[in-house]
Short mmCIF file of C-alpha atoms and ligand atoms in Angstrom, two decimals:
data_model
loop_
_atom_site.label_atom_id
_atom_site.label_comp_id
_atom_site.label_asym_id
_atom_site.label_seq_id
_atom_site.Cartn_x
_atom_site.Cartn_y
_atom_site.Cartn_z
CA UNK A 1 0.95 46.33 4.57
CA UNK A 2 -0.88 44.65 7.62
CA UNK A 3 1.39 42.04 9.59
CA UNK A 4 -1.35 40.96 11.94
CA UNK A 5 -5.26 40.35 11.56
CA UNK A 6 -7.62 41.07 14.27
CA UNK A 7 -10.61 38.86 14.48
CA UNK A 8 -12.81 39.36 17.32
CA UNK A 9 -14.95 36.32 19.16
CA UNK A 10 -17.41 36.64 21.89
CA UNK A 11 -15.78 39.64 22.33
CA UNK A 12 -12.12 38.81 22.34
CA UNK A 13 -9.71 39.85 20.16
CA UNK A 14 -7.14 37.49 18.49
CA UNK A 15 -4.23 38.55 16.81
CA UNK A 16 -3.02 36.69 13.69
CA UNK A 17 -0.49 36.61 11.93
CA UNK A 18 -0.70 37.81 8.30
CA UNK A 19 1.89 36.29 5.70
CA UNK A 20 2.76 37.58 2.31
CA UNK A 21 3.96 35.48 -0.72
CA UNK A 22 6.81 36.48 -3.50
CA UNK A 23 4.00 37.50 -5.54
CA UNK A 24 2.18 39.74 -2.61
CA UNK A 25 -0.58 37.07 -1.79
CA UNK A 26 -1.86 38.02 1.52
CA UNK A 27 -2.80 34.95 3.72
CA UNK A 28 -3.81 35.34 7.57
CA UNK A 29 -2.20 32.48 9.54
CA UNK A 30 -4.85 30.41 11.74
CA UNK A 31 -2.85 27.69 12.58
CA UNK A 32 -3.07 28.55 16.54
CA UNK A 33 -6.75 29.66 16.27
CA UNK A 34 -8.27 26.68 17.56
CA UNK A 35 -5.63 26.11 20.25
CA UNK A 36 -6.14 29.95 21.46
CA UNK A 37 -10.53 30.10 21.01
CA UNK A 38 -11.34 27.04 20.34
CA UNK A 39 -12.51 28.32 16.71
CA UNK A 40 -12.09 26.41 13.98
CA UNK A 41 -12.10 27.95 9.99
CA UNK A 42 -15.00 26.39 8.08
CA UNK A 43 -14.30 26.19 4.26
CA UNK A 44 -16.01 23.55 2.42
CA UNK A 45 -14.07 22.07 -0.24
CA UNK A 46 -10.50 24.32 0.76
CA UNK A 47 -11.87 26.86 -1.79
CA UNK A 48 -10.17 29.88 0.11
CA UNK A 49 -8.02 28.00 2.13
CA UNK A 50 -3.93 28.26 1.36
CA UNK A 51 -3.23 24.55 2.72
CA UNK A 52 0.74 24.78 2.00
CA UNK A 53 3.55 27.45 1.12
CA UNK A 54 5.17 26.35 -2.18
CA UNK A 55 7.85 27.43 -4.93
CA UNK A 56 6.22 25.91 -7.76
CA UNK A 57 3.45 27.54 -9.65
CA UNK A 58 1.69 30.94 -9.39
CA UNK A 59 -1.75 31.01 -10.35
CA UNK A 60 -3.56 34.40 -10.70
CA UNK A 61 -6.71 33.22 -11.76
CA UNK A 62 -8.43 36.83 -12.19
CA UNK A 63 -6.13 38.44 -14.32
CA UNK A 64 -5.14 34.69 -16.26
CA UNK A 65 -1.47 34.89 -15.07
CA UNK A 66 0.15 31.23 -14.72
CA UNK A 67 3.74 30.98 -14.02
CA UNK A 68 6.22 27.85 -13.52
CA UNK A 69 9.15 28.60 -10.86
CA UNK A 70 8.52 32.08 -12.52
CA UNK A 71 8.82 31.20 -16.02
CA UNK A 72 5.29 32.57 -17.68
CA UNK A 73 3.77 29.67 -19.55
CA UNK A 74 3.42 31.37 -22.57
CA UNK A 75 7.21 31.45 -23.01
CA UNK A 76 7.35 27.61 -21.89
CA UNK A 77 4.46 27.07 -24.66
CA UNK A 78 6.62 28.75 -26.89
CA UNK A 79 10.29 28.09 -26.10
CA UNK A 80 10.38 24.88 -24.15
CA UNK A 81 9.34 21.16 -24.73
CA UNK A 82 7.18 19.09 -21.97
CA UNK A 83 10.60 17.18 -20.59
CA UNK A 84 12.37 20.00 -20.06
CA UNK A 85 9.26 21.78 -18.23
CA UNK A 86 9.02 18.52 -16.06
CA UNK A 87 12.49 19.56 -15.29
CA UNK A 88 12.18 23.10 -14.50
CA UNK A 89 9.08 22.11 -11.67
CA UNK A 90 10.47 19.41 -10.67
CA UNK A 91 14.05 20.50 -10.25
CA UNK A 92 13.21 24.47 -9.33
CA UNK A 93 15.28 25.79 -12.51
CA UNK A 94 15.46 25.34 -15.98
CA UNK A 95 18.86 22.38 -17.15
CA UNK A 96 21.74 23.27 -18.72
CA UNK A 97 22.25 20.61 -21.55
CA UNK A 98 24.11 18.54 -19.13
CA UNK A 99 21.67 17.87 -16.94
CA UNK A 100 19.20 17.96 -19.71
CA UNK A 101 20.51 15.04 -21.22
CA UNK A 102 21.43 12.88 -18.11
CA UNK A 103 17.35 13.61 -16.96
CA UNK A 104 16.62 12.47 -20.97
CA UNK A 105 19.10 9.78 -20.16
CA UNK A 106 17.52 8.02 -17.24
CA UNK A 107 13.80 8.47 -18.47
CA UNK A 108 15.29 6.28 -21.62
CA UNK A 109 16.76 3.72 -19.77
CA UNK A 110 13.59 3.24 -17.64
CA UNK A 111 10.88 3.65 -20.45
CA UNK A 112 10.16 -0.30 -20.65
CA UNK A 113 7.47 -2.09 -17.92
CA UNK A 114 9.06 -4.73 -16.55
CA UNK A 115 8.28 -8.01 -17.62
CA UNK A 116 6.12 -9.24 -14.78
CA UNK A 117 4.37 -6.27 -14.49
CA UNK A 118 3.25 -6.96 -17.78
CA UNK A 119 1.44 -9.72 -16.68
CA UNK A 120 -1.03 -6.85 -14.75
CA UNK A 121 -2.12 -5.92 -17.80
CA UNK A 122 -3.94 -9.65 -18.68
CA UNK A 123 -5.92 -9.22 -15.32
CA UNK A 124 -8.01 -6.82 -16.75
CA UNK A 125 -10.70 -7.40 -19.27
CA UNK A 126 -10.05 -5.63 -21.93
CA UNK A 127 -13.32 -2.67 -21.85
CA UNK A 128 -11.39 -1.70 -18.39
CA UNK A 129 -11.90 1.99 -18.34
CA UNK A 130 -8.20 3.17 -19.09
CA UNK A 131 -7.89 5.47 -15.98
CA UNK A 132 -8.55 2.22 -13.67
CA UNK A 133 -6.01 0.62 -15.23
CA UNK A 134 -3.45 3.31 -15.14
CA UNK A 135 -3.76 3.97 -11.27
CA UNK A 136 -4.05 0.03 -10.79
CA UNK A 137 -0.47 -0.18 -12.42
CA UNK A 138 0.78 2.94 -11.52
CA UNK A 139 0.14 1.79 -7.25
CA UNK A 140 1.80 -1.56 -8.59
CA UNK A 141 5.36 0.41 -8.82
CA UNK A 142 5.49 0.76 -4.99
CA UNK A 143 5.24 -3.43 -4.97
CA UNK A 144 7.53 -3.87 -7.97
CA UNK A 145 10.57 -1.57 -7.03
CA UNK A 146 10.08 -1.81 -2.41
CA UNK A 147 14.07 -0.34 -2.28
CA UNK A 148 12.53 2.83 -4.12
CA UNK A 149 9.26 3.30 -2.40
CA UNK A 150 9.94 2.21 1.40
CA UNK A 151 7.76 4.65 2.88
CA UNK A 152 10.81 6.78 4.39
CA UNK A 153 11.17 10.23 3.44
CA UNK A 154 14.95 9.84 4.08
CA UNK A 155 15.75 6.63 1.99
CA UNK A 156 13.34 7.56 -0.76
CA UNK A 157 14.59 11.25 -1.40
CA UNK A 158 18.05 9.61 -2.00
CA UNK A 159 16.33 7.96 -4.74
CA UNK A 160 14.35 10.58 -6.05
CA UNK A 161 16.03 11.50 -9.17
CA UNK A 162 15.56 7.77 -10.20
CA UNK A 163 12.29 7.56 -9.23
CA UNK A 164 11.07 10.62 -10.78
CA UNK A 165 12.22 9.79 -14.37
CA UNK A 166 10.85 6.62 -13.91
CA UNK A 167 7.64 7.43 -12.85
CA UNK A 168 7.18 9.78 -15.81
CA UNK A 169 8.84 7.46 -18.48
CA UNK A 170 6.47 4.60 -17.22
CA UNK A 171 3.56 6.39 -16.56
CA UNK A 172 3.84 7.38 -20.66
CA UNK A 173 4.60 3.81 -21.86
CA UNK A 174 1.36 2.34 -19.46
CA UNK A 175 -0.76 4.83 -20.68
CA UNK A 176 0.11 3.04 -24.50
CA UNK A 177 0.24 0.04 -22.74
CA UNK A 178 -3.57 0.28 -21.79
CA UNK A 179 -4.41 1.64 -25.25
CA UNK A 180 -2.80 -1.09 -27.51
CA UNK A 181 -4.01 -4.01 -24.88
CA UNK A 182 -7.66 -2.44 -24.80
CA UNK A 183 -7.11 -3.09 -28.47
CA UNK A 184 -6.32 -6.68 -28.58
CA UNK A 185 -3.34 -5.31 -29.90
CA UNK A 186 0.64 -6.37 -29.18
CA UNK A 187 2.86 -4.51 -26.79
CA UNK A 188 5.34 -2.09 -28.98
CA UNK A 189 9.20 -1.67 -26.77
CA UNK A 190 10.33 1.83 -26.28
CA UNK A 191 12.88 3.12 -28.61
CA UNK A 192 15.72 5.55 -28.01
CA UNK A 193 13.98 8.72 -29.11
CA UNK A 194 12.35 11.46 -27.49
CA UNK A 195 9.74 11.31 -24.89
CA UNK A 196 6.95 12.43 -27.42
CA UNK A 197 7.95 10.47 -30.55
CA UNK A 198 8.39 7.42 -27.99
CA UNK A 199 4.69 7.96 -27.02
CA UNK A 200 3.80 8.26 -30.81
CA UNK A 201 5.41 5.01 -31.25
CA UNK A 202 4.38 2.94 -27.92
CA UNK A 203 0.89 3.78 -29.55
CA UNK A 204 1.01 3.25 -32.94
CA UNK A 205 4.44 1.14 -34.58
CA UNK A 206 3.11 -1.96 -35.99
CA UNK A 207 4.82 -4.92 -36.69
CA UNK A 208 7.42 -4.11 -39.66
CA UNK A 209 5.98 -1.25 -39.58
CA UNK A 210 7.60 2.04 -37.55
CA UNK A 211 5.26 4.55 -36.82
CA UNK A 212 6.78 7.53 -38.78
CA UNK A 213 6.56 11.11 -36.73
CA UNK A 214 5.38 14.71 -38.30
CA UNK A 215 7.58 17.06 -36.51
CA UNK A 216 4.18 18.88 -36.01
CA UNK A 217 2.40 16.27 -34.13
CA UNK A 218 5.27 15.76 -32.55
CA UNK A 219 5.43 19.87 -31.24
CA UNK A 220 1.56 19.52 -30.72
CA UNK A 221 1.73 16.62 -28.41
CA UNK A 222 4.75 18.39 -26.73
CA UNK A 223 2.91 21.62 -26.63
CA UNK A 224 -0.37 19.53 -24.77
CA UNK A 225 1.88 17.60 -22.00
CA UNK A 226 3.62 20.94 -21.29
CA UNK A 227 0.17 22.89 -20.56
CA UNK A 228 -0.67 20.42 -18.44
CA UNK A 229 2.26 19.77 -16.51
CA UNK A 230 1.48 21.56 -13.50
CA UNK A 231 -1.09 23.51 -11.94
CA UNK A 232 -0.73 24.82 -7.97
CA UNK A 233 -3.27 23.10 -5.65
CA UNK A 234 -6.22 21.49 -7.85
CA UNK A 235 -7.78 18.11 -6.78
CA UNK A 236 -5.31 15.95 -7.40
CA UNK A 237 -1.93 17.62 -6.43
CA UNK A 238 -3.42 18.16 -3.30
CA UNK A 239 -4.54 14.32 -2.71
CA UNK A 240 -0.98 13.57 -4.10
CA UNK A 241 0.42 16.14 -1.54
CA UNK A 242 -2.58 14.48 1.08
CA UNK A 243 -1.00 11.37 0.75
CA UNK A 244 2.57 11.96 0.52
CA UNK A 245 2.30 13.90 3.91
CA UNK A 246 1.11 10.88 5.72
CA UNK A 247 4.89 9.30 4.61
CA UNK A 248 3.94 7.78 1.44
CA UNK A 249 6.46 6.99 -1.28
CA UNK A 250 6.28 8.67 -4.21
CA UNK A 251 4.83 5.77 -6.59
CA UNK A 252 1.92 5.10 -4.17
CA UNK A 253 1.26 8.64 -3.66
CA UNK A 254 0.94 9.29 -8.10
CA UNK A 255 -1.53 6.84 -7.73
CA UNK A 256 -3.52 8.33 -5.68
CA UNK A 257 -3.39 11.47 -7.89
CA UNK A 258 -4.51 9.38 -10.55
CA UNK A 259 -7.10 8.50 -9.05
CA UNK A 260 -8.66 11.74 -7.75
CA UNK A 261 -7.79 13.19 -11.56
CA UNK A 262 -10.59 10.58 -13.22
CA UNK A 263 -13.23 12.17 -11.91
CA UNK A 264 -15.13 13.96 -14.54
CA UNK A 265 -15.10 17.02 -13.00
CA UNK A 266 -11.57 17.16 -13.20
CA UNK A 267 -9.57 15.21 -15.70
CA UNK A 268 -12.69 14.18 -17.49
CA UNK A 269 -13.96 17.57 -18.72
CA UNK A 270 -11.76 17.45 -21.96
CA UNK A 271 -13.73 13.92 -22.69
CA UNK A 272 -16.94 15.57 -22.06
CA UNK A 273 -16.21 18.72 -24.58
CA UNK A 274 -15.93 16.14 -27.28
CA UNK A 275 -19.34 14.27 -26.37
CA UNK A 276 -20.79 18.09 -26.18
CA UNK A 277 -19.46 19.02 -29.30
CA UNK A 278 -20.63 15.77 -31.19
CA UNK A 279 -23.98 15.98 -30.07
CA UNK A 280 -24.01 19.46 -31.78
CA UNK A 281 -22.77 18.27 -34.95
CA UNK A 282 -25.10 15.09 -34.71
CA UNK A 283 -28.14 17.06 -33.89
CA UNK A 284 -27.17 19.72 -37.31
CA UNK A 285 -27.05 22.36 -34.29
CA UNK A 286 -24.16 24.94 -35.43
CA UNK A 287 -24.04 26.21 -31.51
CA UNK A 288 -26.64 28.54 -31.22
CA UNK A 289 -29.56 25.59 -29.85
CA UNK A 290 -26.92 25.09 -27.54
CA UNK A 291 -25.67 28.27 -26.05
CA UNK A 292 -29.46 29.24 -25.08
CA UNK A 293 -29.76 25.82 -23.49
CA UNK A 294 -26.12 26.43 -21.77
CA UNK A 295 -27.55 30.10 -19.82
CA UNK A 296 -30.54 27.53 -18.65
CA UNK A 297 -28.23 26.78 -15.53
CA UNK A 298 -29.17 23.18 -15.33
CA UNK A 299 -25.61 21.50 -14.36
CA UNK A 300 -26.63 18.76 -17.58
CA UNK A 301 -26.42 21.57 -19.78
CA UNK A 302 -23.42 23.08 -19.30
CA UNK A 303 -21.18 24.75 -21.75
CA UNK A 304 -18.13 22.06 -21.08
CA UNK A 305 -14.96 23.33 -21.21
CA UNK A 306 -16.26 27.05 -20.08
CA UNK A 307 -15.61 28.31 -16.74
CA UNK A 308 -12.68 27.44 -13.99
CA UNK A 309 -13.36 26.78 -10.58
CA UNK A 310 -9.83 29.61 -10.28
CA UNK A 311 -9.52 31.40 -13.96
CA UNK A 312 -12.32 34.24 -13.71
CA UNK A 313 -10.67 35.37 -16.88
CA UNK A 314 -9.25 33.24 -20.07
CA UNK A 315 -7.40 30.55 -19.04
CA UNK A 316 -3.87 31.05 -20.33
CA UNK A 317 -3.64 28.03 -21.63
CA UNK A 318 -6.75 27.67 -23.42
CA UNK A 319 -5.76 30.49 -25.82
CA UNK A 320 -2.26 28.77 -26.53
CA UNK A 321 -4.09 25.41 -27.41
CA UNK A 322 -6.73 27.19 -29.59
CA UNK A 323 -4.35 29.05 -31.63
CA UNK A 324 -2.30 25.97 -31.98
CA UNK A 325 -5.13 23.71 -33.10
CA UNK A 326 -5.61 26.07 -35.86
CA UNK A 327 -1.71 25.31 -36.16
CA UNK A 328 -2.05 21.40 -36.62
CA UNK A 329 -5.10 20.86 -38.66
CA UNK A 330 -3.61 23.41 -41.38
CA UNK A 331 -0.34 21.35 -41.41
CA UNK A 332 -1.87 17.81 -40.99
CA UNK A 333 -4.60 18.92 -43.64
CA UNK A 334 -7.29 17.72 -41.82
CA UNK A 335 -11.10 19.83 -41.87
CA UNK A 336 -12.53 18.83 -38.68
CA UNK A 337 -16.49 19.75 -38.36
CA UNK A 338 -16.30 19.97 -34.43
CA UNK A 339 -13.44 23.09 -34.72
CA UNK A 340 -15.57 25.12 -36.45
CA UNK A 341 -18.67 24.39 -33.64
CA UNK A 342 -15.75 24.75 -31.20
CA UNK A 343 -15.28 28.38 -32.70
CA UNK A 344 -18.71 29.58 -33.48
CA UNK A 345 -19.56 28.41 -29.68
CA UNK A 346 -16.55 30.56 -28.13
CA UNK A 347 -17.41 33.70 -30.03
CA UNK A 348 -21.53 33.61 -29.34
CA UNK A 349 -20.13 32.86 -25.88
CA UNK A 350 -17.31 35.54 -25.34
CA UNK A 351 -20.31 38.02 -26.72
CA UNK A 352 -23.01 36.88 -24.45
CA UNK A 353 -24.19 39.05 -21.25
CA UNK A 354 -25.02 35.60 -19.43
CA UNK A 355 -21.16 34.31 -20.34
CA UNK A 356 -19.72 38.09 -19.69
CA UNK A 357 -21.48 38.63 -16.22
CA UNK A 358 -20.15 35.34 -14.81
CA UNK A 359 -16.83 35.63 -15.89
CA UNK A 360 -17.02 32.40 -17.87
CA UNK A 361 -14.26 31.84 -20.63
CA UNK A 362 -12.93 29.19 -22.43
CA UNK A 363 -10.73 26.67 -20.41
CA UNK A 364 -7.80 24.59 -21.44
CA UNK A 365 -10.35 21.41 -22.12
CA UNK A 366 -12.02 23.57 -24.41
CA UNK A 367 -9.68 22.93 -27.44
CA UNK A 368 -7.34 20.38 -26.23
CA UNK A 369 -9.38 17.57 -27.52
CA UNK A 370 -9.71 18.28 -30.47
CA UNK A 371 -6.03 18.24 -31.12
CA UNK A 372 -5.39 14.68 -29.83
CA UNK A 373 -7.92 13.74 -31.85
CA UNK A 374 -5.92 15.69 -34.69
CA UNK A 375 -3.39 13.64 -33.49
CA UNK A 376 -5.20 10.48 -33.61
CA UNK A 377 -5.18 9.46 -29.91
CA UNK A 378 -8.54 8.39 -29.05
CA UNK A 379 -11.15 10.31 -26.64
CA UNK A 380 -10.91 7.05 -24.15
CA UNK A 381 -7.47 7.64 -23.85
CA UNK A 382 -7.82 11.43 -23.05
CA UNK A 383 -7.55 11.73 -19.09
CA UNK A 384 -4.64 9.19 -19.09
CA UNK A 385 -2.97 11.94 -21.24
CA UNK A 386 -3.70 14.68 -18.85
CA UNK A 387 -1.95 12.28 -15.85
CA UNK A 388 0.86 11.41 -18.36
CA UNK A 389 1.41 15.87 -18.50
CA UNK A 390 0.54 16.33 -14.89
CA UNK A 391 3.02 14.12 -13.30
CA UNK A 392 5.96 16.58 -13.34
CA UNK A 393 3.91 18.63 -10.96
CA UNK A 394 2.48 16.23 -9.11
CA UNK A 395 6.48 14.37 -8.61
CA UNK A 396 7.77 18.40 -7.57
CA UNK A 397 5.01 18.66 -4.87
CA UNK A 398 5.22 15.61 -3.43
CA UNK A 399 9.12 16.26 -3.27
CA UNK A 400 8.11 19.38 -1.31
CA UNK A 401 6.10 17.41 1.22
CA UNK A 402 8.62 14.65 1.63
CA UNK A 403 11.57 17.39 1.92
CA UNK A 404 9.68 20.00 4.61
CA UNK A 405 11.54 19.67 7.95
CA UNK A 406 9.19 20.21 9.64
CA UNK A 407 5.92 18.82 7.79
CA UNK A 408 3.31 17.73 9.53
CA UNK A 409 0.10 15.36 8.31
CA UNK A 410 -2.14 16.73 6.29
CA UNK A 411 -5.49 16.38 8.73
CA UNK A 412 -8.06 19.35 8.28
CA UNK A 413 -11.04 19.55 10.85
CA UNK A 414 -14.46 19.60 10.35
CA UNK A 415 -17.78 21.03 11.29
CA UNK A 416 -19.54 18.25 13.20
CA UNK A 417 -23.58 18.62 11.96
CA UNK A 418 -24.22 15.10 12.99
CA UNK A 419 -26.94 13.65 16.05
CA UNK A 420 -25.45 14.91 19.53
CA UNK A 421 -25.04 11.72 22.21
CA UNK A 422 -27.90 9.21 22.54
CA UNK A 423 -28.20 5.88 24.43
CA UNK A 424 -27.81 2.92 22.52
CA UNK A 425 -31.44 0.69 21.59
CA UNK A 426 -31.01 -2.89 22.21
CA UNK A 427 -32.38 -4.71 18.63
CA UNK A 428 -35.24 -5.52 20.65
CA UNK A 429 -36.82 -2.41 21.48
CA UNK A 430 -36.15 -0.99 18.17
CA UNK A 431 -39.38 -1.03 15.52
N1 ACO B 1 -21.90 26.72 -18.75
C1 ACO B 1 -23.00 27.43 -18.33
N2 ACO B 1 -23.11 28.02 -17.13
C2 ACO B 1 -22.05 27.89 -16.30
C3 ACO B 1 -20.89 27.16 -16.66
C4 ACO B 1 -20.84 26.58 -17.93
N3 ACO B 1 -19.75 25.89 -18.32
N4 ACO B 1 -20.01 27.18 -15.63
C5 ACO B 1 -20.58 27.89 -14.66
N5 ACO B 1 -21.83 28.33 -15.06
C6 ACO B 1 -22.74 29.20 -14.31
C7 ACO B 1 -23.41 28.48 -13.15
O1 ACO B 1 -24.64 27.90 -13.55
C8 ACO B 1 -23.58 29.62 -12.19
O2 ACO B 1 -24.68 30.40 -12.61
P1 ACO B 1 -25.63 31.15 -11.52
O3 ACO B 1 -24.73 32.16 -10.85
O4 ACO B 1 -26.73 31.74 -12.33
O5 ACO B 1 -26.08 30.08 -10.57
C9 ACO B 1 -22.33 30.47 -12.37
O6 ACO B 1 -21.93 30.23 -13.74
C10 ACO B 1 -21.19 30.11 -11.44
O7 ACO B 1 -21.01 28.70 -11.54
P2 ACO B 1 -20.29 27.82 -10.44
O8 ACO B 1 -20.62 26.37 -10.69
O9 ACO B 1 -20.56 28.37 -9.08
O10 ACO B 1 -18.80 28.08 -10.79
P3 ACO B 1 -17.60 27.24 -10.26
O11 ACO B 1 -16.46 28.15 -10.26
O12 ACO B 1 -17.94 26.54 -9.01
O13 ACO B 1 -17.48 26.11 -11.39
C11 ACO B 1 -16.67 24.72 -13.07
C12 ACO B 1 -16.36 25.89 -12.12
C13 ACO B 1 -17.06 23.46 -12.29
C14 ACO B 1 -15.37 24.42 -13.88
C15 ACO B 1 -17.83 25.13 -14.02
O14 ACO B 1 -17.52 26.33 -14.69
C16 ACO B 1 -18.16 24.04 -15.03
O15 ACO B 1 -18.94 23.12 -14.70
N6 ACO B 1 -17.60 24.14 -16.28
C17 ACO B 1 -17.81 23.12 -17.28
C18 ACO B 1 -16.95 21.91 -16.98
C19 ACO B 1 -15.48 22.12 -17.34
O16 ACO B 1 -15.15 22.63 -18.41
N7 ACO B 1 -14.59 21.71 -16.42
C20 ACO B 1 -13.14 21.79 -16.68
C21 ACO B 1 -12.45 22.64 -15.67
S1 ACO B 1 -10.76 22.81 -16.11
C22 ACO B 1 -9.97 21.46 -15.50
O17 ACO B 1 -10.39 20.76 -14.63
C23 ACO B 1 -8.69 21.11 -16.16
#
């Protein structure tokens, strides 16, 4: 295998440096291009630019291969639950019961908000779109706990195990924080239960009345946190990453992650396969109206929850959420109208020439909505539960940042298309 890349300019030749990952990924090493020619690499939007070596997650996105710290995630689906997968990328390795129960341990005892961050929640009216108020409170942690999040790589590492339960533990109990407040409804106090039934019951306990869990909504929310809990360098791990490089504690930095993950192109797509699949059953479409209008290629038409800016194959997780939503609605009884659209859609797609050629297949939005809805978790609340899975691997990169010896900034260049150098007009002689 090559261990150096030529790449000629004006007629020079440049040698660099080709690098090879555990999985035989073949990068070419540019960092001392610009220095050397004065080149720089243009890549709009980092598409096939590797902007950090990490241990986390492998992503093979043409042959539908995702791994965690080399654990395939269809064992994880199957064998694991979410906290111990927030483990295993977080920590690098899967716990023995030990420190399974000490990690269980300290999420417990940090579940609750504290008291005057409560008082956040009454400074929002209460139509605040749920992702504003989840990165609002989220950034708050940084004020709330300043020994934890002091902007020092040094001081907050020896925190980290604290702060990393406790951003996951809170980040679950804000996310039913938002819901029941949005709802006029009273705050419910964490129990001592698991991290799923404790979400279950955040949400939906009433007063003298205890929300009562169904193992299998209990597996099924499980099963949805732990598909999303990581997934290598997409929009927001990378702004999380962005932002931890600049020295950024860990709280501050989530936030940020939040932030870029409530963009509908991102987080937002699972809301937007609901709305899509609505309007079918609203208009008495069974699919087929909307397939032909889906190969138009007007963006507004879009198939939602079909193709992967990575995955040119099925998305791993896609098919582990649509066999399990056939799992849940059998046990919970419940005949939803939009699974059967969902299905009819995928198999007119997966049989389509316009679907084949572009290597579009389902993604993990495609069915993963209509599961929480199974589970009675409303569509508004639907990207808060995608940050609530994603923070494991958002807490594990940002510990890779903040732990690098040598890491520097994260400060890409740019190709400058702007006016070249003019005189400045005084107001006077400008019409
Ligand atoms: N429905 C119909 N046509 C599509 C779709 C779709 N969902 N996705 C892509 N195409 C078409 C494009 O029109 C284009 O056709 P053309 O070659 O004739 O111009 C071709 O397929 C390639 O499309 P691109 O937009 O270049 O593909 P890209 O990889 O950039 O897009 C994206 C990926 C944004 C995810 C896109 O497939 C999409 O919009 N899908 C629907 C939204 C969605 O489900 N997003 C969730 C992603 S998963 C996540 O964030 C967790």
């Amino acid at each position: 295998m090559a261990t150096t890349a030529t790449l000629t300019l004006e007629g020079k030749p440049y040698e660099l440096p080709v690098m090879t990952g555990t999985e035989g990924e073949k990068a070419i090493d540019v960092r001392q291009l610009r220095k050397e020619s004065g080149y720089v690499c243009y890549d709009q939007g980092y598409g096939n630019t590797g902007s950090c070596e990490s241990q986390i997650t492998y992503l093979d996105g043409d042959n539908g291969i995702l791994r965690h710290r080399g654990y395939p995630i269809e064992q994880l689906a199957e064998q694991s639950e979410f906290v111990e997968t927030a483990y295993l990328i977080i920590y690098g390795d899967l716990p023995n019961p030990k420190e399974r129960r000490d990690f269980g341990d300290l999420m417990r005892q940090h579940a609750a908000i504290d008291t005057q961050m409560l008082r956040i929640f009454e400074g929002f009216p209460r139509e605040a779109p749920p992702m504003g108020m989840l990165t609002s409170i989220v950034s708050s942690m940084a004020a709330y706990y300043p020994s934890l999040a002091t902007n020092n790589f040094e001081s907050d590492l020896a925190n980290f195990d604290l702060t990393a339960a406790m951003a996951i533990s809170k980040i679950r109990t804000i996310v039913a924080g938002v819901y029941r407040y949005r709802h006029g409804m009273p705050f419910n106090y964490p129990k001592d239960i698991p991290f799923c039934d404790n979400f279950l019951h955040l949400m939906f306990s009433e007063p003298y009345k205890d929300y009562v869990t169904i193992p299998e909504v209990s597996r099924a929310l499980n099963l949805i946190l732990l598909l999303h809990a990581d997934h290598e360098q997409n929009c927001s791990t990378s702004t999380v990453r962005m932002v931890g490089s600049s020295g950024a504690n860990l709280f501050t930095s989530l936030a940020a992650g939040i932030c870029a993950l409530s963009g509908p192109l991102h987080g937002g797509a699972n809301t937007a396969v609901m709305q899509m699949l609505q309007t079918i059953h609203d208009e008495g479409d069974d699919g087929t109206r909307f397939i032909e209008s889906a190969k138009s290629g007007d963006k507004n038409h879009r198939l939602m929850g079909f193709g992967h800016a990575v995955y040119r194959n099925y998305d791993p997780r896609a098919r582990i959420i649509g066999h399990a939503c056939d799992v849940v609605l059998n046990k919970l009884g419940i005949v939803d109208p939009l699974l059967d659209i969902a299905k009819k859609l995928e198999e007119a797609a997966l049989k389509d020439e316009y679907f084949l050629s572009r290597k579009l297949y389902p993604n993990v939005d495609f069915y993963s909505g209509i599961i929480m809805r199974a589970l009675g978790i409303p569509t508004e609340l639907f990207t808060t539960m995608f940050a609530i899975g994603r923070s494991p691997g958002w807490i594990a990169n940002w510990k890779e940042v903040a732990s690098q010896p040598k890491g520097r900034i994260y400060r890409p260049r740019q190709l400058y298309t702007g006016p070249v150098k003019r005189d400045y007009v005084p107001m006077a002689r400008r019409h």
